[in-house]
Every structure is written in C-alpha cells, then in structure tokens.
Amino acid sequence: MQYFTYGQESYVSKPTQQRVVDIILDKAQVALQKANYSEANDLIDGAIEIAKDSTIYAEAQLVKLSYYNQTGQLQKAQTTIDQLAHSFDQTSTDYAKFLLLKSEFFMNSNLLKEAEIAISETQIILAQARDTDMSSILQLQRAELDLKVKNYSKAKETLEQLLPTLINSKQFYAAAKAQLDLFRVTSITGEYLISKDYLIQSIRLSEKYDFNTLLKDSYLLYSELLKEEEEFEKSITYLERYTVIYNEETTAAQNTASINEFNKLIKENKALTVSNNEKTQKLKGNDASYILLCIFITLLSLLALSLFKNNKLRAKSNQVLEVKNSALIDERDRAKDATKIKTDFLSTITHELRTPMYAVTGLTHLLLEKDPRNDQKEHLETLQSSGEYLLSLIDNILDFNKLEANKVELETIPFDLHKRVNDICSSLKGQATDRNNNLHIHYDDSIPSRLQGDPVKISQILINLIGNAIKFTKDGDIQIRVHKANNRTGKCLINFEIEDNGKGISEEKQTAIFENFTQEGSSTTREYGGTGLGLAIVKNLVTLMGGDIHLKSKVNGGSKFSFEVWFELPDSNKFYDENQHLDISENKRTNPTTTETNINNVLKTPANNTANSSTKMDENKLQKPETAKEGVLNEKQATPTELSNKKILIVEDNKINQMITRKILEGKNFSCEVANNGEEAVQAAKSKKYDLILMDIHMPIKDGKQATIEIRTFDREIPIIALTAVTINESEKEFYQIGFDDIIPKPFKMDEFFEKIQKAFTNYEVL
Ligand code: ADP
C-alpha cells in the first residue's frame, strides 16, 4: 500500500510507477475478461491516478479505451482516442496497441473502412517490431473484420491457422474468441457439425478461465442451437447461465451508477458543509444551537434524498428483472410443452411401429421355417437381422424417451447379483465368441448373496457396457469386475468395472459419448452400426440409482467403464439361491475372496444368445420379477414332447397378428385357439381348459388387463403372458401386480418368445 501515495508532494520513481501500474492494469484486464466492469473501472482509475509519467499514463488510458470499447461507451472511447492520438512514438508496439483498439472502436461504430485502415497501419508497425503475440491479436482482429464484411472463407482460413498458435502461446482469451468466431463463420457456411464443436470448445475454455464476456455470447448462442436441436431442457440451462451473467453485468452497472450517485451526494454534502462552515463563521456569536439545528436538518434531507434515489434505482432494477424473469418463464413453459409433445410423439410412433414390425419379423420367421432356397435364405436372413436391428432401435428410443420424461421408476426387490452377472455374460457369450473375445468375471465373494435393488436396471446397464466392450474389441479380453466397495448397516456399496483391451476412445470424445446419439465418429456408424443411445441410457440409469459413471480410455489401449451403486440388504437370506443352479465346478479361484470365471469355459447354460453384433439385447429376457416365487424352489424344465401337447389361447384383435402368432406356435406343434378380445378371452377361459394364455393388451370391448383381472378371480394357476409393447405410460410392475406371469414385448425375437413360453411351462415345486 505504500505505493498508493497521492498528491503532488509525494514522489514515486518512474520504475516503481511502471511496476505498480502494470500490476494494476493486468488485474484490470483480467477483470475486463471476466466482465467485472465496475472492478475494472476502479482499477484503471487507480492506475491513472498513480501514473504521473506521460507514457505510463498513456498506457493506462489504453486500458481505459479497451474498457469503453467493451462496455459500448462509444462517445467516451472517441474522446480517449482523440486524447491519445499523439501520445506514442509511431513505431512503438504501444502505438500498434492503440491502433488495434482504434480499429475495434471503428468496428463497433460500423466504420469498417476506417477499421481496415487502422488494421493495415498496425500491420506495418508490427512487421518491424516482430511481436508475435501482438501479431496474432492483429490477425484475429482482421478475421473479425472479414467476418463483418462477410468475407467468410478468408475469415475461416485465418482463424483456423491462428487457433493453434494462440493455444500454444497460451493466449487463451484470444483463442476462445477465435473459437467463437469460427463457430459463427462455420454456422453461416453451413458446416454445422464442426461449428458446434467450436462453440463447445470455446465454452470450455471460457469456463476454465472465467471469460464471462465471451461466455455471455456463447451461452446465448449455444442455447439457441440446442433449441433448434430440440434439446429444450439443456437449452434452458444455457439460457439461464446467460441470464446469470447478464444480470451480474446489469447489477454491476447499476452498482456503479449507485456509487456515482453516492459520490455525487458526498460531493454535494461536502459543498454544503463548506458553505455551512462559512455561514457558521459569519454567524459566530449567534445562536449556536440554531446553527447546529440547520446543519442537522441539511444532513437529514441529504440522507433522505440519497435513500429516495437508491430506492428509485432498486425499483427500476427490480422492474427490469421482473420482465426478464417472466420472459424466461414463458420460454421455459414453451420448452416444456414442446418436450411433452416430443415425448408423446415418440411414444406413439414407437408403439405404432411395433405392429407392422411384428408382421415383418413374424412372417420372415415363418418363411425361414419353410425350407427356402439358398439365395432366398440369404435375403430372408438379412431381412431378419434388419428387423431385429430396427427392434433394438425402437427399444432404445422407448427407453430413452421414458428416462427423459422421468417415467422410469426404480424397483427395490431382493435378487442375486452373482447370478445376474453370470446370466448376462452367458447370454452375451455367443456374441463374444463371434469376435474371438474372452469374458472374465471377477466376482467378490464377500458380497452378500442377496441384495435389494433394481435387478432389471442393473442388467440393462451391464448388458450395454459389456455389449459395447465386445463390439469394440476383437481377439481380446473383457474383464468384468464386481467388488464390495463399502459396507454399512443394512447397506452395501458395489463397484462395477467393465474393462476391455479393444479400440479405445479418443480423449476429446470421452465426455461427449455419454450424450444422446453420439458416437466416436461417422466411421463408427459405418463399421459397427449402433445409434449412440446406449451410453446415454446407461448414464441416466446409473444417475437414477444415485451413482456416477467413469471412463478411462486410450486409443488402441482399451476402455474401462466403472460405476458404484448402493444396494440395501434384505432382512433375511431365506430366499432361493439362484447360484445353486449354475455349474460353476470349474471356477478357478485366483484369490480367497474373488471368484474368477472365464465364461468361455465354464457357463453351461444353453446358448440362447440372440444379440447380434448390431443389436443390443434388452433386459426383458431377464426381467421376470424375483419376488414372484418365494420359498426354496426347484425347477423342472418341460421337455419338447410335453410342450407339443400344450393348448394355448391367443387373445389378439389384429387379424394379421392372430395369423402370425398362430402359425408360429403351430409350427412348434402347440395347439392354438384365438379370442378376438378380452371379453371372448374371459368366456373361453371359463368354459375350456388351456395351458397358457397369450394376452394382447390394447383391444376393443375389453382390454387385456381387465380380462386378466377377471380371469384371476376364478383361475389363479393358468400362466398368462402379456404380449405387448409397454408404452411410456405403463409400468411393468403394474402388469405383475394385475396377475400376469410375464411380459413379452411386441414384436418379439423368436428365441426370446419361445424361451419365455418354455419358462411358463417350467414347473416350480416348493420343496
Ligand atoms: P452405440 O454403441 O449404439 O453406437 P453407445 O452410446 O453405446 O452407442 O456408444 C457410443 C459410442 O461410444 C460408440 O459408438 C463408440 O464409438 C464408443 N464406445 C462405447 N463403448 C466403447 C468401448 N468399450 N470401446 C470403444 N468405444 C466405445
């Protein structure tokens, strides 16, 4: 503080002045970048006051000019330019700086010819001065001018060349500005993909260094862009961020106004005090208490005036904020409406797509069963795999839509995690073998045999992650590690890791791949297919369970996805231990607490894999609720001959669907009857004995749910399977509560269909 000695009597040497002023101006520049305008203004004024030397004074004035340019105070900028015109040696870099600020002023005032002249003059000076940093700023300015005069290709070329230099020389503010300009140019030239990238990069850099001046613009632009992409929720978040900066700036400006007002009042006060003093002198000898009263009244009125002015200011700023708030609320409501329309639309469209898809996959299956010629077979198989791909896409969209609309509820039921993990790996084994990959399970034996949580969601996460690991690895190893990370009374934290040694993911793409419809690049889509929805669903599910997903990856060095989830422990361990039924006799124990399983050698469950390289198996295969059968159970699988005598009632209103389901089942020697709606189904179930009912849900006269409720009043035993496309407004839980034994999502994959029917005929005997 010893530097801050004001007044003519105190002498501060030129080097000291220079040092102090430089420090203050540096701080002012940072404040300007952060849009802390009142702080910047105070600092610059402080520096100007210290700068007694004319060159140092001119340097401080330059920053003031920059402040006026940034805050749009054109009149004051013009005055400062006039004052500074002759302050510099015309070959110095300071003069170049001045010219650059002058060109910025011209650009702000739309005097583009004058701006061009100032830029060209700067170029001549810098050509001799060889200041590379300044040259970069000059080029940036030129590109911005090109942008203004609509010379887009030139602007783009300059900016693209400049950007790496700016980053290398750590001129981050200029780099973020260049990225923002590149966004503007490329979005004008229609290169939307790279333009979005530039905007995101600019936001990242500006957020890192608090470049609020840039962030204000970029948040608003990003919000607009997201609105166009119909990402309404995200768009609002960025609009809100924009408003925060905007309000901070406005408040700061108002505060500066209040401070100015306050200083004025103090000055008036001082003047009044002086005149009062004079009067006091004159009135010396008069009634002292009268004079004191006068002073007191003057001060009181000044205070009242200041309070009044302050209140007026506050009322005005409140008014501005109210208007802005109501605009934001309108915008949010509009976005919410749009989101709802989108969600309902997706729900209807995915539901509507399923019915014709049923005809496609069902009829293809029937044709394949009819011993087609080899060339026909090839076409039919392509038709089948395309159908399955479309199905998995529909499933993903439906899942994602549900998650976005917050329609996904978590279940809390007891289940055996070890069995889940083994089952998942066994069903993905075929897919792994196709790509010559080995699956290794490392399961921590200290994890309690029963946990309480949502087994379906956990399966869905693991299927997606392991499925991806298999898909993006060839001739490699996939490690699936499940460990207990923490233990509390009644709770257990489980850590999951899925690691592969496949192609890996580049660092830039690692955060983006968790966003919807994002893949590593267009070549990924060409080579591996997929939609880029899987990881977005996984991330949403993990977050829903209170966890967080992490990724470590290196190009060609493999990827490791990990997440942790808390599970509750059920009251007792009386439930059926699913582990008993797995042949794990060949399990290799590598350490006393972990069971390591190589899925390729060990799991002996039938190879019922339907997931192919382009489809991700959905969790329905594994979703039979584990609460359904309590007690210690023993499974007896029905044999094929036993199955062929079974009588099935198909309840379905659509004639094509009736025909397809019937033919598929008759192809396996089941005997079938058809009911056209729920009412007919109830009558049929009352009058005849069936071994299984396949129940459609949406039907005229009586729907499938109502029919099942009625059948359950007189028959609690007969297995009833819902054949339905579960829509966004239906919950699977509700189906089981009504009395369904299982759900087959429509249209189904054939293997899954028969597997579930087989399961329905599996006898459970309570031992
Ligand atoms: P999809 O697999 O349908 O394309 P995802 O959301 O599951 O969609 O994955 C998004 C992208 O992330 C993939 O396209 C791929 O580029 C990358 N990815 C995901 N998992 C891996 C992995 N284990 N190894 C390499 N890349 C992966």
PDB file of C-alpha atoms and ligand atoms in Angstrom, residues 389 396 464-473 478 498-506 509-510 512-521 524-525 528-538 551 553-554 558-561 613-614 616, ligand 1:
ATOM      1  CA  TYR A 389     -31.858 -54.053 -35.583  1.00  0.00           C
ATOM      2  CA  ASN A 396     -33.641 -47.899 -27.180  1.00  0.00           C
ATOM      3  CA  ASN A 464     -24.989 -52.256 -22.649  1.00  0.00           C
ATOM      4  CA  LEU A 465     -21.472 -51.874 -21.254  1.00  0.00           C
ATOM      5  CA  ILE A 466     -20.394 -55.488 -21.812  1.00  0.00           C
ATOM      6  CA  GLY A 467     -22.109 -55.453 -25.224  1.00  0.00           C
ATOM      7  CA  ASN A 468     -20.107 -52.366 -26.203  1.00  0.00           C
ATOM      8  CA  ALA A 469     -16.863 -53.868 -24.855  1.00  0.00           C
ATOM      9  CA  ILE A 470     -17.439 -56.932 -27.052  1.00  0.00           C
ATOM     10  CA  LYS A 471     -18.462 -54.863 -30.060  1.00  0.00           C
ATOM     11  CA  PHE A 472     -15.412 -52.605 -29.963  1.00  0.00           C
ATOM     12  CA  THR A 473     -12.836 -55.345 -29.195  1.00  0.00           C
ATOM     13  CA  ILE A 478     -13.095 -58.366 -21.385  1.00  0.00           C
ATOM     14  CA  ILE A 498     -16.046 -53.378 -17.345  1.00  0.00           C
ATOM     15  CA  GLU A 499     -12.640 -53.259 -18.982  1.00  0.00           C
ATOM     16  CA  ASP A 500     -11.665 -54.254 -22.485  1.00  0.00           C
ATOM     17  CA  ASN A 501      -8.452 -54.126 -24.495  1.00  0.00           C
ATOM     18  CA  GLY A 502     -10.135 -53.022 -27.703  1.00  0.00           C
ATOM     19  CA  LYS A 503     -10.009 -49.929 -29.897  1.00  0.00           C
ATOM     20  CA  GLY A 504     -10.446 -47.357 -27.110  1.00  0.00           C
ATOM     21  CA  ILE A 505     -11.941 -43.879 -27.312  1.00  0.00           C
ATOM     22  CA  SER A 506     -10.080 -40.657 -28.076  1.00  0.00           C
ATOM     23  CA  LYS A 509     -14.780 -37.803 -27.400  1.00  0.00           C
ATOM     24  CA  GLN A 510     -14.778 -39.280 -23.910  1.00  0.00           C
ATOM     25  CA  ALA A 512     -19.384 -36.488 -25.485  1.00  0.00           C
ATOM     26  CA  ILE A 513     -20.108 -40.193 -25.930  1.00  0.00           C
ATOM     27  CA  PHE A 514     -22.435 -40.118 -22.911  1.00  0.00           C
ATOM     28  CA  GLU A 515     -24.633 -37.659 -24.772  1.00  0.00           C
ATOM     29  CA  ASN A 516     -27.590 -38.811 -26.872  1.00  0.00           C
ATOM     30  CA  PHE A 517     -26.945 -40.060 -30.377  1.00  0.00           C
ATOM     31  CA  THR A 518     -23.192 -39.567 -30.042  1.00  0.00           C
ATOM     32  CA  GLN A 519     -20.681 -41.975 -31.495  1.00  0.00           C
ATOM     33  CA  GLU A 520     -16.934 -41.618 -31.885  1.00  0.00           C
ATOM     34  CA  GLY A 521     -17.266 -40.625 -35.497  1.00  0.00           C
ATOM     35  CA  THR A 524     -18.001 -45.932 -36.177  1.00  0.00           C
ATOM     36  CA  THR A 525     -21.552 -45.903 -37.541  1.00  0.00           C
ATOM     37  CA  TYR A 528     -20.172 -51.017 -36.121  1.00  0.00           C
ATOM     38  CA  GLY A 529     -23.709 -49.659 -36.620  1.00  0.00           C
ATOM     39  CA  GLY A 530     -25.495 -48.593 -33.437  1.00  0.00           C
ATOM     40  CA  THR A 531     -27.327 -45.430 -32.600  1.00  0.00           C
ATOM     41  CA  GLY A 532     -25.273 -43.717 -29.925  1.00  0.00           C
ATOM     42  CA  LEU A 533     -28.095 -44.067 -27.426  1.00  0.00           C
ATOM     43  CA  GLY A 534     -26.778 -46.938 -25.287  1.00  0.00           C
ATOM     44  CA  LEU A 535     -24.340 -44.958 -23.140  1.00  0.00           C
ATOM     45  CA  ALA A 536     -26.807 -42.099 -22.728  1.00  0.00           C
ATOM     46  CA  ILE A 537     -29.283 -44.627 -21.322  1.00  0.00           C
ATOM     47  CA  VAL A 538     -26.586 -46.199 -19.130  1.00  0.00           C
ATOM     48  CA  LEU A 551     -14.483 -43.790 -18.180  1.00  0.00           C
ATOM     49  CA  SER A 553      -9.693 -44.997 -22.203  1.00  0.00           C
ATOM     50  CA  LYS A 554      -6.859 -44.656 -24.657  1.00  0.00           C
ATOM     51  CA  GLY A 558      -8.827 -50.306 -24.431  1.00  0.00           C
ATOM     52  CA  SER A 559     -11.560 -48.754 -22.310  1.00  0.00           C
ATOM     53  CA  LYS A 560     -12.620 -49.098 -18.693  1.00  0.00           C
ATOM     54  CA  PHE A 561     -16.119 -48.056 -17.599  1.00  0.00           C
ATOM     55  CA  SER A 613     -23.252 -57.525 -33.465  1.00  0.00           C
ATOM     56  CA  SER A 614     -25.587 -54.701 -34.299  1.00  0.00           C
ATOM     57  CA  LYS A 616     -28.064 -54.862 -28.006  1.00  0.00           C
TER      58      LYS A 616
HETATM   59  P1  ADP B   1     -23.754 -47.312 -29.954  1.00  0.00           P
HETATM   60  O1  ADP B   1     -22.922 -48.424 -29.466  1.00  0.00           O
HETATM   61  O2  ADP B   1     -25.168 -47.704 -30.255  1.00  0.00           O
HETATM   62  O3  ADP B   1     -23.133 -46.544 -31.068  1.00  0.00           O
HETATM   63  P2  ADP B   1     -23.322 -46.167 -27.330  1.00  0.00           P
HETATM   64  O4  ADP B   1     -23.948 -44.960 -26.697  1.00  0.00           O
HETATM   65  O5  ADP B   1     -23.445 -47.438 -26.602  1.00  0.00           O
HETATM   66  O6  ADP B   1     -23.932 -46.251 -28.786  1.00  0.00           O
HETATM   67  O7  ADP B   1     -21.797 -45.841 -27.568  1.00  0.00           O
HETATM   68  C1  ADP B   1     -21.449 -44.609 -28.137  1.00  0.00           C
HETATM   69  C2  ADP B   1     -20.099 -44.662 -28.780  1.00  0.00           C
HETATM   70  O8  ADP B   1     -19.097 -44.794 -27.785  1.00  0.00           O
HETATM   71  C3  ADP B   1     -19.886 -45.859 -29.688  1.00  0.00           C
HETATM   72  O9  ADP B   1     -20.400 -45.626 -30.982  1.00  0.00           O
HETATM   73  C4  ADP B   1     -18.365 -45.988 -29.686  1.00  0.00           C
HETATM   74  O10 ADP B   1     -17.814 -45.065 -30.588  1.00  0.00           O
HETATM   75  C5  ADP B   1     -17.991 -45.544 -28.264  1.00  0.00           C
HETATM   76  N1  ADP B   1     -17.795 -46.697 -27.348  1.00  0.00           N
HETATM   77  C6  ADP B   1     -18.647 -47.137 -26.395  1.00  0.00           C
HETATM   78  N2  ADP B   1     -18.112 -48.178 -25.695  1.00  0.00           N
HETATM   79  C7  ADP B   1     -16.882 -48.386 -26.217  1.00  0.00           C
HETATM   80  C8  ADP B   1     -15.813 -49.329 -25.924  1.00  0.00           C
HETATM   81  N3  ADP B   1     -15.902 -50.232 -24.945  1.00  0.00           N
HETATM   82  N4  ADP B   1     -14.678 -49.239 -26.670  1.00  0.00           N
HETATM   83  C9  ADP B   1     -14.576 -48.308 -27.668  1.00  0.00           C
HETATM   84  N5  ADP B   1     -15.547 -47.413 -27.988  1.00  0.00           N
HETATM   85  C10 ADP B   1     -16.684 -47.442 -27.279  1.00  0.00           C
END
